[in-house]
Coordinates of C-alpha atoms and ligand atoms in Angstrom, one line a residue:
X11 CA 29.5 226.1 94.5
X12 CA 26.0 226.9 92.7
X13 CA 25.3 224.8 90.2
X14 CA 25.2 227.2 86.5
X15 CA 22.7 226.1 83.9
X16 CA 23.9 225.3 80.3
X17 CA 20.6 226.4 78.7
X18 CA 22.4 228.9 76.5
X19 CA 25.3 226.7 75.8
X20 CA 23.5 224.0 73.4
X21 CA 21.6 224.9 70.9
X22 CA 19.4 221.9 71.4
X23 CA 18.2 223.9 74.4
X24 CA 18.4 221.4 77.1
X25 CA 18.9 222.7 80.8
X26 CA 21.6 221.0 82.3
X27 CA 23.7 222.5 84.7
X28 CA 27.6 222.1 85.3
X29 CA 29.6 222.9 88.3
X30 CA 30.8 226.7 86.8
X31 CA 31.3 228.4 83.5
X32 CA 34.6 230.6 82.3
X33 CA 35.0 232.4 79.7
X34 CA 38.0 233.7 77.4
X35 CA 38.7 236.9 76.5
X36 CA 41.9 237.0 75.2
X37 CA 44.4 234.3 74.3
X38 CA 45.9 235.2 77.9
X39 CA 43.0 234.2 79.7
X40 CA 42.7 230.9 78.0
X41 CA 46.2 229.8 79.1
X42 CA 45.1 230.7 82.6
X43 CA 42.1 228.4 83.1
X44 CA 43.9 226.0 80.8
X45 CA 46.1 225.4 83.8
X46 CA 44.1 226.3 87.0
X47 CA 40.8 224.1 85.7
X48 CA 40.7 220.3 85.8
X49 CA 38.9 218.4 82.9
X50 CA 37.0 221.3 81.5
X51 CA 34.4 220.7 79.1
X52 CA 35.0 223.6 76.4
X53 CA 32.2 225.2 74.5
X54 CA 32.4 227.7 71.1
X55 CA 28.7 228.1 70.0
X56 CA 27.5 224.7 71.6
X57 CA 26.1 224.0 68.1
X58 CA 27.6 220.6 68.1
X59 CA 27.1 219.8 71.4
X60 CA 24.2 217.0 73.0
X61 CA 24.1 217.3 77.1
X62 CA 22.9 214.5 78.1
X63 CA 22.4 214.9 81.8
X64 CA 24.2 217.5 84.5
X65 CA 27.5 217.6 84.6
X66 CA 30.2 218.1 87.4
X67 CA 33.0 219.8 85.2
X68 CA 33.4 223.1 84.9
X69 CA 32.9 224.5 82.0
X70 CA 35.3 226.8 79.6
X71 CA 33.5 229.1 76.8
X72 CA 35.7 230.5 74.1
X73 CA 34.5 234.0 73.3
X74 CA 38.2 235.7 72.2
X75 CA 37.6 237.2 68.8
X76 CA 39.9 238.5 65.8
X77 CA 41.3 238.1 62.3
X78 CA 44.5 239.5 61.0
X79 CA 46.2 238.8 58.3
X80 CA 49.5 237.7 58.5
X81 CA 51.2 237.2 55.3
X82 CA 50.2 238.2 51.5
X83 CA 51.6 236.9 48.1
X84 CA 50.2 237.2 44.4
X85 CA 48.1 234.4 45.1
X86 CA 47.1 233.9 48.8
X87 CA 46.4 235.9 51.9
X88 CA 47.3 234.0 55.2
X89 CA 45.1 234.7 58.2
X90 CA 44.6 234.0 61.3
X91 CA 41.8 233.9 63.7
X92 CA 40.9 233.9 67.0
X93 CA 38.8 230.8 68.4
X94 CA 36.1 232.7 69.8
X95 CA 35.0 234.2 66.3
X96 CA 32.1 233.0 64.4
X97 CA 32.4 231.5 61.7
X98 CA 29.7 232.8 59.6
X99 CA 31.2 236.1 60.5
X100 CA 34.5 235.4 58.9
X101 CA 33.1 234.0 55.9
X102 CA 31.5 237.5 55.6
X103 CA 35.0 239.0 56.1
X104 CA 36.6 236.6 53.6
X105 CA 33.4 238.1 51.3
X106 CA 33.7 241.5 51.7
X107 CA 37.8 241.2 50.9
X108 CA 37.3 239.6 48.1
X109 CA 39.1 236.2 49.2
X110 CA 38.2 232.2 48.2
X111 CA 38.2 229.0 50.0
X112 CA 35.2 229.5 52.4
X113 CA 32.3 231.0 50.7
X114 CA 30.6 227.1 50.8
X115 CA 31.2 227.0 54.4
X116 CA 28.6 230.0 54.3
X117 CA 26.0 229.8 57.3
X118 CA 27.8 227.2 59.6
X119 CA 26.7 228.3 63.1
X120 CA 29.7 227.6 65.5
X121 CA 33.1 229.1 66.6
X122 CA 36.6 229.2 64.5
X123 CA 37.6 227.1 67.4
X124 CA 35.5 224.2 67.0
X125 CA 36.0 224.6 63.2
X126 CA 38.8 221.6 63.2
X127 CA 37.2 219.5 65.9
X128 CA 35.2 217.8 62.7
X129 CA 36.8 219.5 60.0
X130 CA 33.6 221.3 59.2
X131 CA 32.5 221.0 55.8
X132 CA 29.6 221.6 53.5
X133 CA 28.9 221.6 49.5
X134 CA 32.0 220.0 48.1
X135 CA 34.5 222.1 50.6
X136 CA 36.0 221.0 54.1
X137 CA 38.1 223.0 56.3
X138 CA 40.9 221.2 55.5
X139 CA 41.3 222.7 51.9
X140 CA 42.5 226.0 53.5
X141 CA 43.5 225.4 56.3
X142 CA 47.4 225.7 57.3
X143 CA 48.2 225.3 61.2
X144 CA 46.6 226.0 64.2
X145 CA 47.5 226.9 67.4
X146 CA 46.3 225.0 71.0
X147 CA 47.0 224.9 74.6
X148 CA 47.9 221.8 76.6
X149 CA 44.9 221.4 79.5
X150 CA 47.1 221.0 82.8
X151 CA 50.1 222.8 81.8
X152 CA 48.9 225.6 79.6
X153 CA 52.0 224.7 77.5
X154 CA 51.1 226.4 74.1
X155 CA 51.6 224.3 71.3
X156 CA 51.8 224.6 66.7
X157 CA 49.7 222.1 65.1
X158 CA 50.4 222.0 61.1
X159 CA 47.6 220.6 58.8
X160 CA 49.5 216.5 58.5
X161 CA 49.5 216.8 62.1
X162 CA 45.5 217.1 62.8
X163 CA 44.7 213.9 60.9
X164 CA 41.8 215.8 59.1
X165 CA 39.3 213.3 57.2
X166 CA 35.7 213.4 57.0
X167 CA 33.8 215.0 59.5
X168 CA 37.0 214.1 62.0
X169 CA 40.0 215.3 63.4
X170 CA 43.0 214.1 65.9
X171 CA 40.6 216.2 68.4
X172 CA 37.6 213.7 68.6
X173 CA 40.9 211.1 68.9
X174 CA 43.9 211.3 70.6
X175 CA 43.8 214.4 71.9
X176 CA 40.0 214.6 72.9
X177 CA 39.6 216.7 76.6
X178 CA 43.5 217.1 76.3
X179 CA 44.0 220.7 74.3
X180 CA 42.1 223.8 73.8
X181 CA 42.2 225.7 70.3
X182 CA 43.6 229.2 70.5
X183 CA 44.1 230.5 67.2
X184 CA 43.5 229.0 63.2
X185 CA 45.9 230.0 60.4
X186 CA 43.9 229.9 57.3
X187 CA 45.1 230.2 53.1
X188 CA 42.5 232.4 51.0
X189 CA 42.9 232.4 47.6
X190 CA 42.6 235.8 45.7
X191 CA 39.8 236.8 44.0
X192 CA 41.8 236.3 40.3
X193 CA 43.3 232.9 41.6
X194 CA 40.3 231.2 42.9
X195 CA 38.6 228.5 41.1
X196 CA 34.9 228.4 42.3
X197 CA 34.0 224.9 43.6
X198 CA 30.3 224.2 41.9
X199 CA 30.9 220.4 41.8
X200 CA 27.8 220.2 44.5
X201 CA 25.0 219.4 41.9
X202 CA 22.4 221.9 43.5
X203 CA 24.6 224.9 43.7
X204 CA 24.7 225.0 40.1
X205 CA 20.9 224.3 39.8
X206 CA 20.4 227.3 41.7
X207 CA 22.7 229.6 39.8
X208 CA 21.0 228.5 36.5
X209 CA 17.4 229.3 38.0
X210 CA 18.9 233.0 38.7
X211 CA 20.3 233.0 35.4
X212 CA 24.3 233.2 37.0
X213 CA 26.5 233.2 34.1
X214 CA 29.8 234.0 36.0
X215 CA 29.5 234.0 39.6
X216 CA 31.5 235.8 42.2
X217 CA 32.9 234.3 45.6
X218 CA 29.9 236.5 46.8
X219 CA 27.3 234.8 44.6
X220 CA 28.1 231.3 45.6
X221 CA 28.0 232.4 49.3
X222 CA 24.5 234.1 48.7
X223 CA 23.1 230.7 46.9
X224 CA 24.1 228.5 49.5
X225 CA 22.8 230.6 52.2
X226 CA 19.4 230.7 50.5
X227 CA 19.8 227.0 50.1
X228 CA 20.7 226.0 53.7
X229 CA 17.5 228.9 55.1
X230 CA 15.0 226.6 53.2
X231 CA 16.5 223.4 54.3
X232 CA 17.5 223.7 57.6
X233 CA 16.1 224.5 60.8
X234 CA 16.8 227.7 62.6
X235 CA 18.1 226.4 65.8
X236 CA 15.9 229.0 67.6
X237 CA 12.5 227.5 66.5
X238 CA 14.0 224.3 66.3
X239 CA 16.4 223.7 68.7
X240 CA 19.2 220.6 66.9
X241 CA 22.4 220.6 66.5
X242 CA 22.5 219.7 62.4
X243 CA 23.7 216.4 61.0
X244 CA 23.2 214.4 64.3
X245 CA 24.9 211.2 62.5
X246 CA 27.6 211.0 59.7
X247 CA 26.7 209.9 56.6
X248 CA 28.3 206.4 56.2
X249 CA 31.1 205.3 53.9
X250 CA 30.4 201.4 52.5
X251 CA 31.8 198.8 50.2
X252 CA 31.0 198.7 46.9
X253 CA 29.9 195.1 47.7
X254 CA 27.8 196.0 50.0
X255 CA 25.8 198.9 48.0
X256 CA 25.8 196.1 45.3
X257 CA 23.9 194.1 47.8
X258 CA 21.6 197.1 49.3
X259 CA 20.3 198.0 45.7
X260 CA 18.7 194.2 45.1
X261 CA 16.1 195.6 47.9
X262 CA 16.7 200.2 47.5
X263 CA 16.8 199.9 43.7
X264 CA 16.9 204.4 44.0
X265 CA 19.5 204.5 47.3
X266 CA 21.8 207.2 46.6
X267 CA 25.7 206.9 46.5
X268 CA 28.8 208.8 45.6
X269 CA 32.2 207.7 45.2
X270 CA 35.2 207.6 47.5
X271 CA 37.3 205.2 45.8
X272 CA 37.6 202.3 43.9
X273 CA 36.2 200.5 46.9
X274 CA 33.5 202.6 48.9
X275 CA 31.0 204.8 48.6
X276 CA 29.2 207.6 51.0
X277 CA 25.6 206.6 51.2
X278 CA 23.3 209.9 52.9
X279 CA 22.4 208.7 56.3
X280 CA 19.5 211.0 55.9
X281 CA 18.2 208.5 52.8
X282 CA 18.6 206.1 54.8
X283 CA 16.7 206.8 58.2
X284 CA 13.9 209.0 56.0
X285 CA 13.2 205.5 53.7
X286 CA 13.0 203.7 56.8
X287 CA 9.9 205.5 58.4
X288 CA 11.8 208.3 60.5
X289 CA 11.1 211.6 58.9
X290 CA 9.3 214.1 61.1
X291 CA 8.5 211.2 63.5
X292 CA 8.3 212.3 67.7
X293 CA 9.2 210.1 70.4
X294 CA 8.6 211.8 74.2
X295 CA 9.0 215.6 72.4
X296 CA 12.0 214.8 70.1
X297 CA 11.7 214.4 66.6
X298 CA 13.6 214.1 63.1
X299 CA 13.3 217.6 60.7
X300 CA 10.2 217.5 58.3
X301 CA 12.8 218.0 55.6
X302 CA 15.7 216.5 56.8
X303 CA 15.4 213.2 58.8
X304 CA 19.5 213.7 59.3
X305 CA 18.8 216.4 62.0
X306 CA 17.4 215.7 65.2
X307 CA 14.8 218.3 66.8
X308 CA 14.3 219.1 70.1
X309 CA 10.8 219.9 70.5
X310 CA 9.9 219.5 74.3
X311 CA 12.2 217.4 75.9
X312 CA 14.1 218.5 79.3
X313 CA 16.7 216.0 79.3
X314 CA 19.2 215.4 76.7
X315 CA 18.8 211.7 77.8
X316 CA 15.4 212.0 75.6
X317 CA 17.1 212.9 72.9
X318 CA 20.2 210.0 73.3
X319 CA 17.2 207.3 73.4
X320 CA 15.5 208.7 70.1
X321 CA 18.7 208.7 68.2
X322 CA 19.7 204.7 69.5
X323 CA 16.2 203.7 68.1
X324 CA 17.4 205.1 64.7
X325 CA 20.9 204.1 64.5
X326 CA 19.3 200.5 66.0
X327 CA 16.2 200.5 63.2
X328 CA 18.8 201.8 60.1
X329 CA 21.4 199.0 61.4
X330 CA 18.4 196.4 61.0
X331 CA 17.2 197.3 57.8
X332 CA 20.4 197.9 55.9
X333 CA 22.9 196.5 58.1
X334 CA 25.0 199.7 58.4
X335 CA 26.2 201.4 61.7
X336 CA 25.7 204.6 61.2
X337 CA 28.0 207.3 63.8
X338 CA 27.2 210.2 65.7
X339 CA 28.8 213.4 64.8
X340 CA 27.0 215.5 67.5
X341 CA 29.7 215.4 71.0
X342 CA 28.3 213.7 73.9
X343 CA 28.8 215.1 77.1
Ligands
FAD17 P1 30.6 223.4 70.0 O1 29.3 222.8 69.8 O2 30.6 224.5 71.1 O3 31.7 222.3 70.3 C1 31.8 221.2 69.5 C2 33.0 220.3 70.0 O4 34.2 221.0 69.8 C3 32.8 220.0 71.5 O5 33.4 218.7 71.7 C4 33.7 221.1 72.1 O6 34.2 220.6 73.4 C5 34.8 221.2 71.1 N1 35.4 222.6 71.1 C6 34.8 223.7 70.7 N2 35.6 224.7 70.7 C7 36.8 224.2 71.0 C8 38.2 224.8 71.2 N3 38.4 226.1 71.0 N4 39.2 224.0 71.5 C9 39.0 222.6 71.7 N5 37.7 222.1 71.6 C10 36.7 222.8 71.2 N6 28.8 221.2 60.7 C11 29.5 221.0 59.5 O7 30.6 220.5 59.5 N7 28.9 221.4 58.3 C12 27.7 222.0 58.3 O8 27.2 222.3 57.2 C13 27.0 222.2 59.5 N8 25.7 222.7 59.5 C14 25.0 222.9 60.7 C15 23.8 223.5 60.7 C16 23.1 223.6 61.8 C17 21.7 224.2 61.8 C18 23.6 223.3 63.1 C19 22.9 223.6 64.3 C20 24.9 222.7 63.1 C21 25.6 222.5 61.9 N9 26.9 222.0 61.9 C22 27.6 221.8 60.7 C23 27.5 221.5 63.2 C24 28.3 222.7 63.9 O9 27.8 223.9 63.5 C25 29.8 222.7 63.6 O10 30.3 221.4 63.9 C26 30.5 223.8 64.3 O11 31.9 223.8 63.9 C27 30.4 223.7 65.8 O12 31.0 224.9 66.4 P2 30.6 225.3 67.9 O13 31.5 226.5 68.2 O14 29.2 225.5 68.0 O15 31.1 224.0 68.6
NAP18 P1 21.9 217.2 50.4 O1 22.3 218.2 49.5 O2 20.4 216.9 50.6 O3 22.7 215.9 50.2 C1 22.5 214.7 51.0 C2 23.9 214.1 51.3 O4 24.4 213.7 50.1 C3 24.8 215.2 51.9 O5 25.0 214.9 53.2 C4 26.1 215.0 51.0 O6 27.2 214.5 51.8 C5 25.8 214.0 49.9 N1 25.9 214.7 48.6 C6 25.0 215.4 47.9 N2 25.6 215.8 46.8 C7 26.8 215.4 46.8 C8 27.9 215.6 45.8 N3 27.8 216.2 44.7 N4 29.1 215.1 46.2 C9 29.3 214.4 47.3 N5 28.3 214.3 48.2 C10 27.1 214.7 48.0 O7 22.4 217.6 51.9 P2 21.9 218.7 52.9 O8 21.5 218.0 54.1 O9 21.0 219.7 52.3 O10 23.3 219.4 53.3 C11 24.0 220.2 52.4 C12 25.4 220.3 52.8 O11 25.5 220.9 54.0 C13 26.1 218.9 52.9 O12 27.5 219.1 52.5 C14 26.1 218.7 54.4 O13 27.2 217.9 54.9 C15 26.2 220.1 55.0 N6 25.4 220.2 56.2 C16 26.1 219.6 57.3 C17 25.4 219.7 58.6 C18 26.1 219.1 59.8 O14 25.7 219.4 60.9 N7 27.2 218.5 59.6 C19 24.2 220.2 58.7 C20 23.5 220.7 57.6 C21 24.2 220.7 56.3 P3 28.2 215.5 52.6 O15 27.5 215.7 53.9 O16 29.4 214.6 52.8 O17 28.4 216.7 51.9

């Protein structure tokens, strides 16, 4: 077997290879290779994904498309779509038909698919706020299988899919909840969306102009993959105690914090490795964003094994200095 490269699988652009690559085009097709493949690695957009050296699996790339709606009441249309759609595409759709829930999940490169693996979120909304069930199949048997929303274990930025059922089921289909144009409550709680809507002079925004402002937002902050080959967030942003933020501000008098509960906070990773020396710093052609230390760039290296090392000296250097682990979010293959 010829080994295939996975240049155009990861958007951090490294050129691995794997033993083969398959991909779905219908929901048929992904029962088939569910069952005939052993230990595939599945890929959506590869927007989420670090290759860290060649790999001898064979690879499965999720490419089935559609959205159909499924049910309709006065308040909420039910849809559901296909893995292989992108998500920015169906936020557009959700636009265009006048339908809540999404618009600040606006821009997100990736697949429907991979859309639960982390329980994408962005600007005050996560997935899990609309989402209703989803449908997998069972790698080895091909056994279809309903997941509803209790079942996927959703919290932040993970899943039951980075868990207990990691390499063990492929995502077929997602069954979403939209909210009608007249029923939906706009969710401007994210401090800078607001900002920006006062600086256009916004008195009542539409779905359509909360989608528009956080596009803008996220094309001034975040690098275009293409010139900047990353994979966003490369780390999570860490929840602490109380007690220990306590402790932190005695030394980071202005660290940011925001609430979870009575007990812990969510402190920005990316405060935290940019106060500690890391933003736009290069090590052997990988680098930290100019304006985001949180996302990792991919400047020159070949090997994803570059980019591993870079991203151990930060989690090592932010562990020193404030004594907090701080988690990958990007999957390691
Ligand atoms: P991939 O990278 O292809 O896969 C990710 C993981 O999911 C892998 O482990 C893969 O095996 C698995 N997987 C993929 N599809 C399936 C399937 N059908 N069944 C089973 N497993 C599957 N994420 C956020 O949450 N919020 C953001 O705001 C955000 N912004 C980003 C901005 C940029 C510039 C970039 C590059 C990334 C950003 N991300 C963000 C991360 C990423 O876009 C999301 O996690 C996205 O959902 C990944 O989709 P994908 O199709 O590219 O997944
Ligand atoms: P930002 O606005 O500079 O804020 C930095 C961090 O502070 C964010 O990560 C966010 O946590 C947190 N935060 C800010 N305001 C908050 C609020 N009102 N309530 C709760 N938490 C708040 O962040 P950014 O880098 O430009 O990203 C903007 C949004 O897009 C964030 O939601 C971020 O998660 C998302 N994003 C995600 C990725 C990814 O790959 N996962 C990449 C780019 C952007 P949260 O991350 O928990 O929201």
């Amino acid at each position: 077997m010829v080994p295939r490269s996975l240049l155009n699988l990861n958007t951090f652009r490294v050129d691995h290879s794997c033993r083969s690559i398959s991909y779905t085009n219908s929901s048929n097709d992904l029962v088939d290779l569910a069952k005939t493949i052993n230990k595939p690695i599945i890929v959506g957009g590869g927007s989420n994904i670090l290759f860290v050296d060649d790999v001898d699996r064979d690879v499965i790339v999720i490419n089935h498309e559609g959205i159909e709606v499924i049910k309709t009441t006065n308040k909420y249309v039910y849809i559901r779509v296909q893995a292989g759609t992108n998500w920015h595409q169906l936020v557009l759709w959700a636009i265009e038909n006048d339908l809540g829930g999404i618009e600040n999940l606006s821009l997100i490169p990736g697949k429907c698919g991979a859309a639960p693996m982390q329980n994408i979120g962005a600007y005050g909304v996560e997935l899990k706020n609309v989402f209703v069930e989803l449908e997998c199949v069972k790698i080895g048997t091909g056994e279809r299988w309903v997941l509803h929303k209790e079942d996927c274990l959703f919290g932040y930025r993970e899943s039951i899919f980075k868990g207990e059922l990691k390499d063990k089921v492929i995502i077929d289909n997602i069954t979403l909840k939209l909210t009608t144009n007249s029923n939906h409550t706009l969710n401007r709680d994210y401090g800078i969306i607001n900002d920006k809507l006062d600086d256009l002079k916004v008195k009542k925004p539409t779905i359509k102009d909360i989608s528009d402002v956080i596009i803008d937002i996220r094309k001034s902050k975040l690098p275009d993959p293409k010139e900047y080959p990353n994979a966003g967030s490369f780390f999570k942003n860490p929840i602490i105690s109380t007690v220990k933020l306590k402790s932190l501000k005695s030394t980071y008098k202005y660290i940011p914090s925001y609430v979870i509960d009575n007990d812990s906070v969510k402190v920005p990773a990316g405060w935290l490795i940019d106060k500690a020396g890391w933003k736009g710093k290069q090590i052997n052609g990988v680098g930290t964003y100019k304006h985001q230390a949180l996302v990792i760039v991919n400047h020159s290296a070949r090997s994803g094994k570059e980019i591993l090392e870079f991203s151990k000296l930060i989690q090592d250097d932010v562990l020193e200095k404030y004594g907090i682990k701080i988690e990958r979010e990007v999957n390691v293959y």
